[in-house]
mmCIF file of C-alpha atoms and ligand atoms in Angstrom:
data_model
loop_
_atom_site.group_PDB
_atom_site.id
_atom_site.type_symbol
_atom_site.label_atom_id
_atom_site.label_comp_id
_atom_site.label_asym_id
_atom_site.label_seq_id
_atom_site.Cartn_x
_atom_site.Cartn_y
_atom_site.Cartn_z
ATOM 1 C CA MET X 1 0.000 0.000 0.000
ATOM 2 C CA LYS X 2 1.302 3.438 -0.896
ATOM 3 C CA PHE X 3 2.177 5.556 2.131
ATOM 4 C CA ASP X 4 0.122 8.531 0.898
ATOM 5 C CA ASP X 5 -2.961 6.308 0.720
ATOM 6 C CA ALA X 6 -2.242 4.909 4.180
ATOM 7 C CA GLN X 7 -2.045 8.481 5.490
ATOM 8 C CA LEU X 8 -5.437 9.374 3.971
ATOM 9 C CA LEU X 9 -6.918 6.234 5.476
ATOM 10 C CA LEU X 10 -5.469 6.895 8.939
ATOM 11 C CA ASP X 11 -6.732 10.484 8.858
ATOM 12 C CA LYS X 12 -10.266 9.149 8.415
ATOM 13 C CA TYR X 13 -10.169 7.301 11.737
ATOM 14 C CA VAL X 14 -7.576 9.049 13.924
ATOM 15 C CA LYS X 15 -7.807 12.732 14.834
ATOM 16 C CA GLY X 16 -5.876 12.978 18.117
ATOM 17 C CA GLU X 17 -2.352 14.368 17.898
ATOM 18 C CA THR X 18 -0.797 11.931 20.374
ATOM 19 C CA LEU X 19 -2.018 8.819 18.588
ATOM 20 C CA LYS X 20 -1.166 10.347 15.197
ATOM 21 C CA ARG X 21 2.374 10.950 16.391
ATOM 22 C CA HIS X 22 2.655 7.406 17.734
ATOM 23 C CA CYS X 23 1.465 6.030 14.373
ATOM 24 C CA LEU X 24 3.914 8.209 12.430
ATOM 25 C CA THR X 25 6.766 7.265 14.761
ATOM 26 C CA THR X 26 6.014 3.570 14.292
ATOM 27 C CA ALA X 27 5.828 4.090 10.506
ATOM 28 C CA LEU X 28 9.178 5.865 10.280
ATOM 29 C CA VAL X 29 10.905 3.397 12.584
ATOM 30 C CA LEU X 30 9.548 0.458 10.563
ATOM 31 C CA GLU X 31 10.729 2.145 7.362
ATOM 32 C CA PHE X 32 14.209 2.380 8.872
ATOM 33 C CA TRP X 33 14.201 -1.272 9.950
ATOM 34 C CA ALA X 34 12.965 -2.393 6.503
ATOM 35 C CA LYS X 35 15.930 -0.653 4.893
ATOM 36 C CA GLU X 36 18.286 -2.224 7.469
ATOM 37 C CA LEU X 37 16.938 -5.675 6.672
ATOM 38 C CA GLY X 38 16.611 -5.227 2.890
ATOM 39 C CA GLU X 39 12.799 -5.378 2.910
ATOM 40 C CA ASP X 40 9.995 -3.348 1.261
ATOM 41 C CA SER X 41 10.256 -0.075 3.164
ATOM 42 C CA GLN X 42 7.119 1.568 1.754
ATOM 43 C CA PHE X 43 4.976 -1.389 2.753
ATOM 44 C CA TRP X 44 6.485 -1.611 6.236
ATOM 45 C CA LYS X 45 5.971 2.137 6.671
ATOM 46 C CA SER X 46 2.303 1.887 5.683
ATOM 47 C CA VAL X 47 1.679 -0.982 8.114
ATOM 48 C CA GLY X 48 3.361 1.003 10.889
ATOM 49 C CA LEU X 49 1.147 3.977 10.193
ATOM 50 C CA LEU X 50 -2.056 1.931 10.222
ATOM 51 C CA HIS X 51 -1.379 -0.499 13.068
ATOM 52 C CA ASP X 52 -3.517 1.397 15.614
ATOM 53 C CA ILE X 53 -6.198 2.621 13.186
ATOM 54 C CA ASP X 54 -9.062 1.504 15.448
ATOM 55 C CA PHE X 55 -7.635 2.589 18.773
ATOM 56 C CA GLU X 56 -9.165 6.051 19.039
ATOM 57 C CA LEU X 57 -12.696 4.954 18.174
ATOM 58 C CA TYR X 58 -12.704 1.435 19.618
ATOM 59 C CA PRO X 59 -10.076 1.095 22.372
ATOM 60 C CA ASP X 60 -11.976 -1.817 23.922
ATOM 61 C CA GLN X 61 -12.125 -3.752 20.661
ATOM 62 C CA HIS X 62 -8.566 -3.088 19.516
ATOM 63 C CA CYS X 63 -7.478 -5.166 16.500
ATOM 64 C CA ILE X 64 -10.961 -6.692 16.093
ATOM 65 C CA LYS X 65 -12.220 -3.378 14.726
ATOM 66 C CA SER X 66 -9.034 -2.845 12.691
ATOM 67 C CA LYS X 67 -9.834 -6.003 10.764
ATOM 68 C CA GLU X 68 -13.375 -4.779 10.088
ATOM 69 C CA ILE X 69 -12.250 -1.273 9.101
ATOM 70 C CA LEU X 70 -9.527 -2.506 6.755
ATOM 71 C CA GLU X 71 -11.784 -5.103 5.140
ATOM 72 C CA ALA X 72 -14.450 -2.436 4.539
ATOM 73 C CA GLU X 73 -11.924 0.083 3.197
ATOM 74 C CA LYS X 74 -10.602 -2.359 0.580
ATOM 75 C CA ALA X 75 -13.328 -0.921 -1.666
ATOM 76 C CA ASN X 76 -12.032 2.644 -1.222
ATOM 77 C CA PHE X 77 -8.255 2.254 -0.994
ATOM 78 C CA SER X 78 -5.972 0.218 -3.196
ATOM 79 C CA GLY X 79 -3.245 -1.808 -1.595
ATOM 80 C CA ILE X 80 -5.115 -3.159 1.421
ATOM 81 C CA ASP X 81 -4.487 -6.886 1.269
ATOM 82 C CA ASP X 82 -4.478 -9.844 3.606
ATOM 83 C CA VAL X 83 -0.738 -9.501 4.275
ATOM 84 C CA LEU X 84 -1.279 -5.940 5.498
ATOM 85 C CA ILE X 85 -4.316 -6.849 7.584
ATOM 86 C CA ARG X 86 -2.529 -9.795 9.177
ATOM 87 C CA ALA X 87 0.473 -7.613 10.043
ATOM 88 C CA VAL X 88 -1.757 -4.965 11.657
ATOM 89 C CA LEU X 89 -3.531 -7.566 13.786
ATOM 90 C CA SER X 90 -0.366 -9.376 14.850
ATOM 91 C CA HIS X 91 0.902 -6.460 16.947
ATOM 92 C CA GLY X 92 -1.919 -7.253 19.375
ATOM 93 C CA TRP X 93 -0.807 -10.857 19.827
ATOM 94 C CA LYS X 94 -1.609 -12.198 23.329
ATOM 95 C CA LEU X 95 -3.079 -8.798 24.265
ATOM 96 C CA ALA X 96 -5.917 -8.206 21.838
ATOM 97 C CA CYS X 97 -5.916 -11.092 19.373
ATOM 98 C CA ASP X 98 -4.385 -14.487 18.652
ATOM 99 C CA VAL X 99 -2.517 -13.632 15.436
ATOM 100 C CA GLU X 100 1.109 -14.504 16.157
ATOM 101 C CA PRO X 101 3.828 -12.339 14.570
ATOM 102 C CA LEU X 102 5.539 -14.558 11.999
ATOM 103 C CA SER X 103 7.037 -12.392 9.246
ATOM 104 C CA LYS X 104 10.065 -10.178 9.827
ATOM 105 C CA MET X 105 7.842 -7.102 9.608
ATOM 106 C CA GLU X 106 5.400 -8.441 12.175
ATOM 107 C CA LYS X 107 8.191 -9.257 14.619
ATOM 108 C CA VAL X 108 9.790 -5.822 14.321
ATOM 109 C CA LEU X 109 6.400 -4.107 14.676
ATOM 110 C CA TYR X 110 5.682 -6.140 17.812
ATOM 111 C CA ALA X 111 8.949 -4.990 19.427
ATOM 112 C CA VAL X 112 9.088 -1.362 18.350
ATOM 113 C CA ASP X 113 5.439 -0.466 19.035
ATOM 114 C CA GLU X 114 6.183 -0.527 22.775
ATOM 115 C CA LEU X 115 9.885 0.305 22.533
ATOM 116 C CA THR X 116 9.371 3.621 20.728
ATOM 117 C CA GLY X 117 7.058 4.654 23.578
ATOM 118 C CA LEU X 118 9.756 3.873 26.140
ATOM 119 C CA ILE X 119 12.433 5.703 24.124
ATOM 120 C CA PHE X 120 10.127 8.699 23.721
ATOM 121 C CA ALA X 121 9.529 8.774 27.485
ATOM 122 C CA CYS X 122 13.301 8.554 28.112
ATOM 123 C CA ALA X 123 13.881 11.492 25.766
ATOM 124 C CA MET X 124 11.208 13.612 27.440
ATOM 125 C CA VAL X 125 12.896 13.482 30.860
ATOM 126 C CA ARG X 126 16.177 14.807 29.446
ATOM 127 C CA PRO X 127 16.978 18.533 29.529
ATOM 128 C CA SER X 128 17.142 18.474 25.724
ATOM 129 C CA LYS X 129 13.770 16.629 25.459
ATOM 130 C CA SER X 130 15.334 14.902 22.476
ATOM 131 C CA VAL X 131 16.674 11.555 21.258
ATOM 132 C CA LYS X 132 19.665 13.383 19.785
ATOM 133 C CA ASP X 133 21.728 12.979 22.973
ATOM 134 C CA LEU X 134 20.001 9.862 24.302
ATOM 135 C CA GLU X 135 22.139 6.737 24.636
ATOM 136 C CA ALA X 136 21.042 3.112 24.641
ATOM 137 C CA LYS X 137 22.502 2.494 28.107
ATOM 138 C CA SER X 138 20.197 5.127 29.572
ATOM 139 C CA VAL X 139 17.168 3.478 27.922
ATOM 140 C CA ILE X 140 18.274 0.077 29.269
ATOM 141 C CA LYS X 141 18.483 1.564 32.774
ATOM 142 C CA LYS X 142 14.920 2.868 32.452
ATOM 143 C CA PHE X 143 13.865 -0.440 30.900
ATOM 144 C CA LYS X 144 14.894 -2.089 34.179
ATOM 145 C CA THR X 145 12.892 0.443 36.214
ATOM 146 C CA PRO X 146 9.310 -0.877 36.013
ATOM 147 C CA ALA X 147 7.732 2.273 37.477
ATOM 148 C CA PHE X 148 9.156 4.418 34.673
ATOM 149 C CA ALA X 149 6.757 4.616 31.685
ATOM 150 C CA ALA X 150 4.971 1.651 33.239
ATOM 151 C CA ASN X 151 2.503 1.439 30.341
ATOM 152 C CA CYS X 152 5.315 0.390 27.966
ATOM 153 C CA SER X 153 5.292 -3.381 28.382
ATOM 154 C CA ARG X 154 8.770 -4.758 29.019
ATOM 155 C CA ASP X 155 7.421 -8.273 28.448
ATOM 156 C CA VAL X 156 6.224 -7.354 24.958
ATOM 157 C CA ILE X 157 9.535 -5.648 24.128
ATOM 158 C CA ASN X 158 11.498 -8.655 25.391
ATOM 159 C CA GLU X 159 9.302 -11.054 23.427
ATOM 160 C CA GLY X 160 9.607 -8.960 20.257
ATOM 161 C CA VAL X 161 13.373 -8.654 20.541
ATOM 162 C CA LYS X 162 13.613 -12.415 21.088
ATOM 163 C CA MET X 163 11.513 -13.026 17.970
ATOM 164 C CA MET X 164 13.807 -10.706 16.001
ATOM 165 C CA GLY X 165 16.743 -12.890 17.049
ATOM 166 C CA MET X 166 18.730 -9.885 18.257
ATOM 167 C CA ASP X 167 19.771 -8.577 21.644
ATOM 168 C CA LEU X 168 17.979 -5.793 23.440
ATOM 169 C CA LYS X 169 20.864 -3.311 23.322
ATOM 170 C CA GLU X 170 21.225 -3.656 19.559
ATOM 171 C CA VAL X 171 17.499 -3.195 18.940
ATOM 172 C CA ILE X 172 17.424 -0.137 21.213
ATOM 173 C CA GLU X 173 20.476 1.391 19.487
ATOM 174 C CA LYS X 174 18.986 0.943 16.028
ATOM 175 C CA THR X 175 15.584 2.228 17.100
ATOM 176 C CA ILE X 176 17.140 5.335 18.680
ATOM 177 C CA GLU X 177 19.026 5.851 15.395
ATOM 178 C CA ALA X 178 15.739 5.577 13.466
ATOM 179 C CA MET X 179 14.080 8.112 15.758
ATOM 180 C CA ARG X 180 17.063 10.494 15.524
ATOM 181 C CA LEU X 181 16.879 10.447 11.733
ATOM 182 C CA ASN X 182 13.215 11.462 11.972
ATOM 183 C CA ALA X 183 13.437 13.626 15.094
ATOM 184 C CA SER X 184 11.853 16.746 13.650
ATOM 185 C CA ALA X 185 8.958 14.838 12.063
ATOM 186 C CA ILE X 186 8.081 13.075 15.330
ATOM 187 C CA GLY X 187 8.839 15.983 17.647
ATOM 188 C CA VAL X 188 11.566 14.380 19.696
HETATM 189 FE FE1 FE2 Z 1 0.845 1.104 18.668
#
């Protein structure tokens, strides 16, 4: 799916600035990871943008409503296919649905959805309020402090990193790099 189409589709269902920023952050970080791994960066970026499309309107039916919305919007937007829908649903594995992340994209999405939230929170408590001078070791320290950004699930991040077959420090370093490259777009 083309990113411009994904943006039009997201704008139909998400109006709040915080969720919009989270969706854009996830999109840009997935784009970065796709390039790192030699995958289809436009497709990964579109999935990242759309992964929480139902969350503003239907927080209690997260992922279930995404499936319905995306199926219904197939008639209006080109590029919505079963691969995209499956990827969107899989980020709610064990939490909101039973679609297990299996593809590389799904595994990275599962890890970075929560991790970008933690990194953002780490940046916001710095004097600079930026990822530009944020180091992985400081994120790891906060990762081990459960009370800090407690809504960012360490279990989900750990599971995602394990699925990616990488170690936590490496995934954090790369994700910080992705956020630094897009710092002005995501306001961090
Ligand atoms: Fe998300």
